[in-house]
Coordinates of C-alpha atoms in Angstrom, one line a residue:
M1 CA 44.0 -14.4 -15.6
N2 CA 43.7 -16.9 -12.5
L3 CA 40.5 -16.7 -10.2
K4 CA 42.2 -15.4 -7.5
M5 CA 43.4 -12.5 -9.6
F6 CA 39.7 -12.3 -11.3
D7 CA 38.2 -12.1 -7.3
I8 CA 40.4 -8.9 -6.2
C9 CA 39.7 -7.6 -9.6
S10 CA 36.1 -8.1 -9.1
L11 CA 36.1 -6.9 -6.0
N12 CA 38.2 -3.5 -7.3
I13 CA 35.0 -2.9 -9.5
F14 CA 32.2 -3.8 -7.4
I15 CA 33.5 -1.6 -4.2
F16 CA 33.5 2.1 -4.9
G17 CA 34.4 2.6 -1.7
L18 CA 32.3 5.0 0.7
L19 CA 32.1 8.7 -1.2
V20 CA 31.8 11.7 1.4
H21 CA 31.8 15.5 1.5
F22 CA 34.8 16.9 3.4
V23 CA 36.6 20.1 3.4
V24 CA 40.1 20.4 3.2
G25 CA 42.2 23.3 4.3
Q26 CA 44.1 25.3 1.5
N27 CA 46.8 27.6 2.6
D28 CA 45.8 27.4 6.5
T29 CA 43.9 30.5 5.4
S30 CA 40.7 28.9 3.0
T31 CA 38.9 25.9 2.3
V32 CA 37.5 24.1 -0.9
S33 CA 35.0 21.4 -0.8
S34 CA 35.9 18.2 -2.4
T35 CA 34.0 15.1 -3.1
V36 CA 36.8 12.0 -2.8
F37 CA 36.4 9.0 -4.7
V38 CA 38.0 5.8 -3.9
Q39 CA 40.4 4.1 -6.4
P40 CA 39.7 1.0 -7.2
S41 CA 43.6 0.2 -7.1
T42 CA 43.4 1.1 -3.1
I43 CA 40.4 -1.4 -2.3
T44 CA 42.1 -4.8 -1.5
P45 CA 39.6 -7.6 -0.9
D46 CA 38.9 -7.5 2.8
L47 CA 38.8 -3.6 3.4
C48 CA 36.9 -1.0 2.2
S49 CA 39.2 2.3 1.9
T50 CA 38.1 4.8 1.4
S51 CA 39.3 8.2 2.8
I52 CA 36.5 9.5 5.9
T53 CA 37.9 11.4 8.2
T54 CA 36.5 11.6 12.0
S55 CA 37.7 12.4 15.6
I56 CA 38.4 9.6 17.6
E57 CA 39.0 10.9 21.5
G58 CA 40.0 14.2 19.7
T59 CA 42.3 12.9 17.0
V60 CA 41.0 13.1 13.8
E61 CA 42.0 9.9 11.8
T62 CA 40.9 8.4 8.6
I63 CA 39.4 5.8 10.4
L64 CA 36.6 4.8 8.0
R65 CA 38.8 2.9 5.7
K66 CA 39.1 0.3 8.2
C67 CA 35.5 -0.8 7.9
V68 CA 35.5 -3.9 6.3
C69 CA 34.0 -5.2 3.4
N70 CA 32.6 -8.9 2.3
A71 CA 31.6 -8.8 -0.8
L72 CA 30.5 -12.2 -0.5
D73 CA 28.2 -11.3 2.3
K74 CA 27.7 -7.9 0.7
D75 CA 28.4 -6.1 4.2
V76 CA 30.1 -3.5 5.3
D77 CA 31.6 -3.8 9.1
C78 CA 32.6 -0.8 10.9
S79 CA 32.2 -2.0 14.3
E80 CA 33.6 -1.0 16.9
L81 CA 36.0 1.6 15.5
G82 CA 35.9 3.8 18.4
I83 CA 34.3 6.3 15.7
T84 CA 32.9 9.3 18.1
E85 CA 31.3 11.6 15.2
L86 CA 30.5 10.4 11.4
P87 CA 31.4 12.6 8.6
N88 CA 28.5 14.2 5.9
K89 CA 27.4 12.5 2.7
I90 CA 28.7 9.3 3.6
S91 CA 27.5 6.9 0.6
F92 CA 27.9 3.1 0.1
P93 CA 29.3 1.4 -2.0
K94 CA 26.7 -0.3 -4.9
G95 CA 25.6 -3.6 -4.1
I96 CA 26.5 -3.8 -0.2
H97 CA 23.4 -4.9 1.1
T98 CA 23.7 -4.5 5.4
A99 CA 25.9 -1.6 6.9
S100 CA 27.0 -1.9 11.1
F101 CA 28.1 0.8 13.3
E102 CA 27.7 -1.2 16.2
G103 CA 29.4 -0.8 19.2
N104 CA 31.1 3.0 18.4
K105 CA 30.8 6.4 20.3
I106 CA 28.5 8.2 17.2
A107 CA 26.5 11.1 19.1
S108 CA 24.6 12.3 16.7
L109 CA 22.8 11.4 12.8
N110 CA 22.7 14.6 11.2
A111 CA 20.0 15.3 7.9
D112 CA 23.5 15.2 6.1
T113 CA 25.4 12.2 8.0
F114 CA 24.2 9.3 4.9
Y115 CA 24.0 10.7 1.4
N116 CA 23.2 7.3 -0.5
G117 CA 22.1 4.2 1.0
R118 CA 19.9 2.9 -1.8
D119 CA 21.0 -0.6 -1.8
I120 CA 20.9 -1.0 1.9
F121 CA 18.8 -3.4 3.5
E122 CA 19.7 -3.4 7.1
L123 CA 21.7 -0.5 9.2
D124 CA 22.5 -1.2 12.6
L125 CA 23.3 1.8 15.0
S126 CA 23.1 -0.1 18.4
Y127 CA 25.5 0.5 21.2
N128 CA 26.3 4.1 20.8
R129 CA 25.8 7.1 22.2
I130 CA 23.1 8.6 20.4
D131 CA 20.7 11.4 21.5
F132 CA 20.5 13.5 18.2
V133 CA 18.5 12.4 15.0
S134 CA 17.7 14.8 13.0
S135 CA 14.4 15.0 10.8
R136 CA 15.4 13.3 7.5
A137 CA 18.0 11.5 8.6
F138 CA 17.0 8.5 6.4
D139 CA 16.4 10.0 2.8
G140 CA 18.8 8.4 1.4
F141 CA 17.8 4.6 2.7
K142 CA 15.1 4.1 -0.2
S143 CA 15.7 0.0 0.2
L144 CA 16.3 -0.2 4.1
K145 CA 14.7 -3.1 5.7
K146 CA 16.1 -3.4 9.3
L147 CA 16.8 -0.3 11.4
D148 CA 18.3 -1.2 14.8
F149 CA 18.6 1.7 17.1
S150 CA 18.9 -0.7 20.4
H151 CA 21.1 0.2 22.9
N152 CA 21.6 4.4 22.5
R153 CA 20.6 7.7 25.0
I154 CA 18.0 8.8 22.2
W155 CA 15.4 10.9 24.4
N156 CA 13.1 12.6 21.6
L157 CA 12.6 12.0 17.8
P158 CA 11.5 14.6 15.2
T159 CA 8.1 13.2 13.7
N160 CA 10.0 13.0 10.3
A161 CA 13.0 11.0 11.5
F162 CA 12.1 8.1 9.9
H163 CA 10.8 10.3 6.6
G164 CA 11.8 8.2 3.2
L165 CA 11.7 4.9 5.2
S166 CA 8.9 3.6 3.5
D167 CA 9.4 0.0 3.2
L168 CA 10.9 -0.7 6.5
R169 CA 9.9 -3.8 8.1
R170 CA 11.8 -4.0 11.6
L171 CA 12.9 -1.0 13.6
D172 CA 14.5 -1.8 17.1
L173 CA 14.4 1.4 19.9
S174 CA 14.9 -0.5 22.8
F175 CA 17.4 0.5 25.9
N176 CA 16.8 4.1 25.5
D177 CA 15.4 7.4 27.3
L178 CA 12.1 7.7 25.1
I179 CA 9.7 9.7 27.4
T180 CA 7.4 10.4 24.8
I181 CA 6.9 9.0 20.9
F182 CA 4.4 11.1 18.6
P183 CA 2.1 9.0 16.8
E184 CA 3.3 10.9 13.4
L185 CA 6.5 9.2 14.1
F186 CA 5.3 6.3 12.8
S187 CA 3.2 8.0 9.5
H188 CA 6.4 6.8 7.3
L189 CA 6.2 3.1 8.5
T190 CA 3.3 1.7 6.6
E191 CA 5.0 -1.6 5.6
L192 CA 6.7 -2.4 9.6
R193 CA 6.2 -5.7 11.0
E194 CA 8.2 -5.2 14.0
L195 CA 8.0 -2.5 16.8
I196 CA 10.8 -3.0 19.5
L197 CA 10.3 -0.4 22.4
E198 CA 11.5 -2.3 25.0
S199 CA 13.3 -0.5 28.2
N200 CA 12.3 3.1 27.6
P201 CA 10.4 4.9 30.0
L202 CA 7.3 5.9 28.1
Q203 CA 4.9 5.5 30.9
E204 CA 2.2 5.9 28.9
L205 CA 0.3 4.7 25.5
E206 CA -1.7 7.4 23.4
P207 CA -5.0 5.3 21.8
K208 CA -3.7 7.0 18.3
H209 CA 0.0 5.8 19.1
F210 CA 0.3 2.7 16.3
E211 CA -2.2 4.0 14.2
H212 CA -0.2 4.4 11.3
L213 CA 1.5 0.7 11.7
Q214 CA -1.8 -1.3 10.8
K215 CA 0.5 -4.5 9.3
L216 CA 2.4 -4.5 12.8
E217 CA 2.7 -8.8 13.6
Y218 CA 5.3 -8.0 16.5
L219 CA 5.1 -5.2 19.4
D220 CA 7.5 -5.2 22.6
L221 CA 7.0 -2.5 25.4
E222 CA 8.9 -4.5 27.8
S223 CA 9.7 -2.2 30.6
T224 CA 8.4 1.0 29.6
L225 CA 6.9 1.6 32.9
L226 CA 2.8 1.3 31.8
K227 CA 0.6 1.7 33.9
V228 CA -2.4 1.1 32.1
I229 CA -3.4 0.4 28.3
P230 CA -5.8 2.6 26.7
D231 CA -8.5 0.2 25.3
H232 CA -8.3 1.5 22.0
V233 CA -4.7 1.4 21.7
F234 CA -4.8 -1.8 19.3
V235 CA -7.4 -0.6 17.4
F236 CA -5.2 0.2 14.6
T237 CA -2.7 -3.0 14.8
P238 CA -5.4 -5.4 13.7
R239 CA -2.8 -8.1 12.8
L240 CA -0.5 -8.2 15.6
K241 CA 0.7 -12.1 16.6
Y242 CA 3.2 -11.6 19.4
L243 CA 2.4 -8.6 22.0
D244 CA 5.1 -8.5 25.0
L245 CA 3.9 -6.4 28.2
A246 CA 5.8 -7.6 30.4
N247 CA 7.7 -6.2 33.5
N248 CA 5.3 -2.8 33.7
H249 CA 3.1 -1.5 36.7
L250 CA -0.1 -3.1 35.2
V251 CA -2.5 -3.6 37.9
E252 CA -5.0 -5.5 35.8
V253 CA -5.5 -7.7 32.8
P254 CA -5.9 -4.4 30.1
T255 CA -8.6 -6.6 28.9
E256 CA -10.8 -4.0 26.7
A257 CA -7.1 -3.6 24.8
L258 CA -6.9 -6.9 24.0
K259 CA -10.3 -8.4 23.2
V260 CA -9.9 -7.0 19.6
L261 CA -6.6 -8.9 18.7
D262 CA -8.2 -11.7 16.7
H263 CA -4.7 -12.3 15.1
L264 CA -2.7 -12.7 19.0
K265 CA -0.9 -15.7 19.4
I266 CA 1.9 -14.8 22.1
L267 CA 0.9 -13.0 24.7
D268 CA 3.5 -12.2 27.6
L269 CA 2.3 -10.1 31.2
S270 CA 4.9 -11.6 33.1
G271 CA 6.5 -8.8 36.2
N272 CA 2.8 -6.9 36.8
S273 CA 1.8 -6.0 39.4
M274 CA -1.9 -8.1 39.2
E275 CA -3.3 -9.3 42.4
V276 CA -6.5 -11.0 41.0
I277 CA -6.8 -12.6 36.9
H278 CA -10.2 -11.8 37.4
A279 CA -13.4 -14.0 35.4
E280 CA -13.2 -13.5 31.7
A281 CA -10.0 -11.5 32.2
F282 CA -9.1 -12.6 28.7
R283 CA -12.7 -12.0 27.4
S284 CA -12.5 -12.8 23.1
M285 CA -9.0 -13.8 22.9
T286 CA -9.9 -16.8 21.4
G287 CA -6.2 -17.7 18.7
L288 CA -4.2 -17.0 21.8
I289 CA -1.8 -19.7 22.3
I290 CA 1.2 -19.2 24.5
L291 CA 0.5 -17.0 27.4
Y292 CA 3.3 -15.9 30.4
M293 CA 2.2 -14.5 33.3
D294 CA 5.6 -15.7 35.7
R295 CA 7.3 -13.5 38.5
M296 CA 4.1 -11.5 39.4
P297 CA 4.8 -10.5 42.9
S298 CA 1.5 -9.3 44.1
L299 CA -0.6 -12.5 42.1
K300 CA -2.2 -14.6 45.1
K301 CA -5.3 -16.1 43.1
I302 CA -6.8 -16.9 39.6
E303 CA -10.9 -16.7 39.5
K304 CA -13.2 -18.9 37.8
Y305 CA -13.4 -18.5 34.1
A306 CA -10.0 -16.4 33.7
F307 CA -8.8 -18.2 31.2
G308 CA -12.1 -19.8 29.5
D309 CA -12.1 -17.7 26.7
M310 CA -9.1 -19.2 25.0
I311 CA -9.7 -21.7 23.2
H312 CA -6.9 -22.6 21.3
L313 CA -4.5 -21.8 24.3
Q314 CA -1.7 -24.4 24.1
E315 CA 0.8 -23.4 26.7
L316 CA 0.6 -21.3 30.0
H317 CA 3.1 -20.2 31.9
C318 CA 2.4 -19.2 35.4
S319 CA 5.7 -19.8 37.3
Y320 CA 8.0 -18.0 40.3
N321 CA 5.0 -16.0 42.0
F322 CA 5.6 -16.8 45.5
L323 CA 2.2 -15.7 46.6
L324 CA -0.1 -17.3 44.4
S325 CA -2.2 -20.3 46.5
E326 CA -5.2 -20.2 44.7
I327 CA -6.7 -21.3 41.1
D328 CA -10.3 -22.0 40.9
E329 CA -11.2 -25.7 39.3
L330 CA -13.4 -23.9 37.4
A331 CA -10.4 -21.3 35.9
F332 CA -9.8 -22.9 32.8
V333 CA -13.7 -23.2 31.8
R334 CA -15.4 -21.0 29.0
K335 CA -18.8 -19.3 31.1
V336 CA -20.8 -19.6 27.8
N337 CA -21.0 -23.5 27.5
N338 CA -18.7 -24.9 29.9
E339 CA -16.0 -26.2 28.0
K340 CA -12.2 -26.6 28.8
V341 CA -9.4 -25.1 27.7
P342 CA -7.6 -28.1 25.8
L343 CA -3.9 -26.8 27.3
T344 CA -1.3 -28.9 26.7
Q345 CA 1.8 -27.5 28.9
L346 CA 0.8 -25.9 32.6
F347 CA 3.4 -24.5 34.3
L348 CA 3.4 -23.9 37.8
R349 CA 6.9 -23.8 39.1
Q350 CA 7.6 -22.1 42.1
N351 CA 4.3 -20.6 43.6
A352 CA 2.3 -21.4 46.6
L353 CA -0.1 -23.7 45.5
N354 CA -0.9 -26.6 48.6
T355 CA -3.0 -28.6 46.0
I356 CA -4.1 -28.2 42.4
P357 CA -8.3 -29.0 41.4
K358 CA -8.9 -32.6 40.0
N359 CA -11.4 -30.6 37.5
L360 CA -9.1 -27.7 36.9
L361 CA -8.0 -29.7 33.4
D362 CA -9.2 -32.9 31.5
W363 CA -6.2 -34.7 32.3
N364 CA -4.6 -37.1 30.0
D365 CA -1.7 -38.7 29.2
R366 CA -0.6 -35.4 26.5
I367 CA -0.7 -33.2 29.3
E368 CA 2.7 -31.5 30.8
L369 CA 1.8 -30.7 34.4
H370 CA 5.0 -29.1 35.9
L371 CA 4.9 -28.4 39.7
R372 CA 8.2 -27.9 41.4
D373 CA 8.9 -26.6 44.1
N374 CA 5.0 -25.8 45.4
P375 CA 4.5 -26.6 49.0
L376 CA 2.0 -29.4 48.2
D377 CA 0.0 -31.5 50.4
C378 CA 0.3 -34.8 50.1
N379 CA -3.0 -35.7 51.3
C380 CA -6.2 -38.0 49.7
H381 CA -7.1 -35.0 47.9
A382 CA -4.0 -35.2 46.0
Q383 CA -4.5 -38.7 45.2
W384 CA -5.6 -38.5 41.6
M385 CA -2.3 -36.9 40.9
V386 CA -0.5 -40.1 41.5
D387 CA -3.3 -42.0 39.6
T388 CA -3.1 -40.2 36.6
K389 CA -0.3 -40.4 34.2
L390 CA 0.9 -37.0 33.4
K391 CA 4.1 -36.4 31.4
N392 CA 5.7 -34.8 34.1
N393 CA 7.6 -36.1 37.6
F394 CA 6.3 -33.6 40.3
Q395 CA 5.8 -35.7 42.9
A396 CA 9.5 -35.1 44.1
H397 CA 8.9 -31.5 45.4
A398 CA 5.3 -32.3 47.3
R399 CA 5.4 -32.7 50.5

């Protein structure tokens, strides 16, 4: 037997196809429940041959037999097939680790939709029309690590929606219509590391929203219409390393909420509504390395000691703030000991700055200063910028 024949035979044995429970009409007067197995002889090296029936624009077809199986990558690709609904009792071939239904027209997931996904590590249901998810819809996915629900129409989730996903590491719910999330929703996700809630109209958080996510390291709350961050909302997520609060309606830096995040490395506050960054606004955030404060339409002033507690800060991105005209020369000084933040990259592009204080940082040839498109005054007060050897050429856009 040549190698090619061996590979095909191996694939026939490896992929059993999708196992489904369906109803077959009999004599036009009765129905009988049947469990259909895909015969190995019907399987080809590039297709998951199966007998799942579903509806496409009102026409019943065996569409899921078009799902492409890749034995080498151990995945099943059912994306962009025009699927409007899934039948019950879907069972994935043994040994398949990734399944994608991305880009279809699926509207709902019932408790009986999936029967067996015990070997599936990643499940992609993004870019569908899902607006209903039943309780215990994923009980058959005991090994699931990543679940992508992004770009759907989900407005509510039952508290047991993720029951059984005790090993899930990444959950993407971005670009949905979620208004309310009950804390119990995450109670089964004790191993979760990444939670993405971007672009949901949440409007507010409860102090216990994340109480079951003590291993969470990555949290994306961008564009969720938040006006306030509760003081104790991050008490239960002490391992957070990345937090995105961009493009919300915050008028103050949530100092009390952030100060417990000892391991936070990256924080994004861009696109919020602060007018002033007050003294010690980032109190106790000694571990932060990168801070984003771009595109803040109301920001006018940064006060002294504002960034002083971030003693490990390396990058500050504070550009495209068209009203920002004042940065206090002590903004990067720590109040308790007058030490300056050892910044290496400072991005201040397209603000309204006429000058940069000479004592703002301990300038040296390792610091990158980005000042393009500011209305800088070229006078004797700015001579220090010409004399100091910095890595970035800012002079072309000074006046």
